[in-house]
């Protein structure tokens, strides 16, 4: 979903990044080296009420906003185009769910914005309208047993180590690898748990394309209370030449195959998740959507480490380090899957200290992206010349 452009701001450059980022990396590594359960950034216990024939329902919600400054101008002329700063609502959502009995449901409604490393922002109203709408997630669930259920509707993806909405993640922004992963899809999903093993299988529309030819699956094995491994895979079983959503449906990724393999350590104060990712888009899709006639099969390979350390019951620090490479080169018909151009590679580091007490939270974030051949993002220089982006963010709000 990284499909926007930025422009270079001459006043802050690589010297500041080279001063700040090593300190951020060292701080993160110091946290990760401690063998200490990091509390996830989660909603408080729900409010419950008796809904008569519907039974007991739970209600939760989140209202939050963000501010951002970056050393590359936001692209375009609309909000926040041609500026170095932006502020908007990040979440204004209410969740109503029934999670007991044979027939259950989950409804999540409201406004939201998804911020991604290296990508431009659009206003929250535009993002909500042109992605998943005012009801981004909503599904009916049939649960005949405690360890088996079937869900149908608008479902969260099975792919990746990060979730769609900012309040669900340790970091405010999604990372570089998230750009190759879908977020919400329409379809049907079966989930089964047997002892330490959890398996899910879904038939859906991939990148919200409204064409039901994707299959995704996820398998997690909890080795013990501290260690687990996961494997996720998905892909288009045919070919999709239809874009239902102008932002959520990225045509190249909607025709890809994707594989994620990862591990999670959950300690007393620390959670660490390293994972690797591989994607591949066939030449037929590259020809159809890249504006070229000699398209070749194009792939990406990436790796990431995400960590969160709880300093106290209210203060935690999260860190993320990533690397991703786009195969090919600008002359052999390869596609631009990452946004940085065929043959490019990029790495990033993100540090996010967070304060949460009850329903209130506030956090700051510093992120840095370094990419070769950043043609798709409008950074300074020509093809083959590297580019960087330094971004600072704050987010705060209330949850219930």
PDB file of C-alpha atoms in Angstrom, residues 28 120 177 216 270 333 371:
ATOM      1  CA  UNK A  28      16.920  -0.439  20.857  1.00  0.00           C
ATOM      2  CA  UNK A 120       3.144  10.005   1.567  1.00  0.00           C
ATOM      3  CA  UNK A 177       7.529  -5.059   4.615  1.00  0.00           C
ATOM      4  CA  UNK A 216      -4.331 -17.300   2.400  1.00  0.00           C
ATOM      5  CA  UNK A 270      10.244  -8.148  26.416  1.00  0.00           C
ATOM      6  CA  UNK A 333      11.392  -5.296 -17.433  1.00  0.00           C
ATOM      7  CA  UNK A 371      16.928   3.605  -0.080  1.00  0.00           C
TER       8      UNK A 371
END
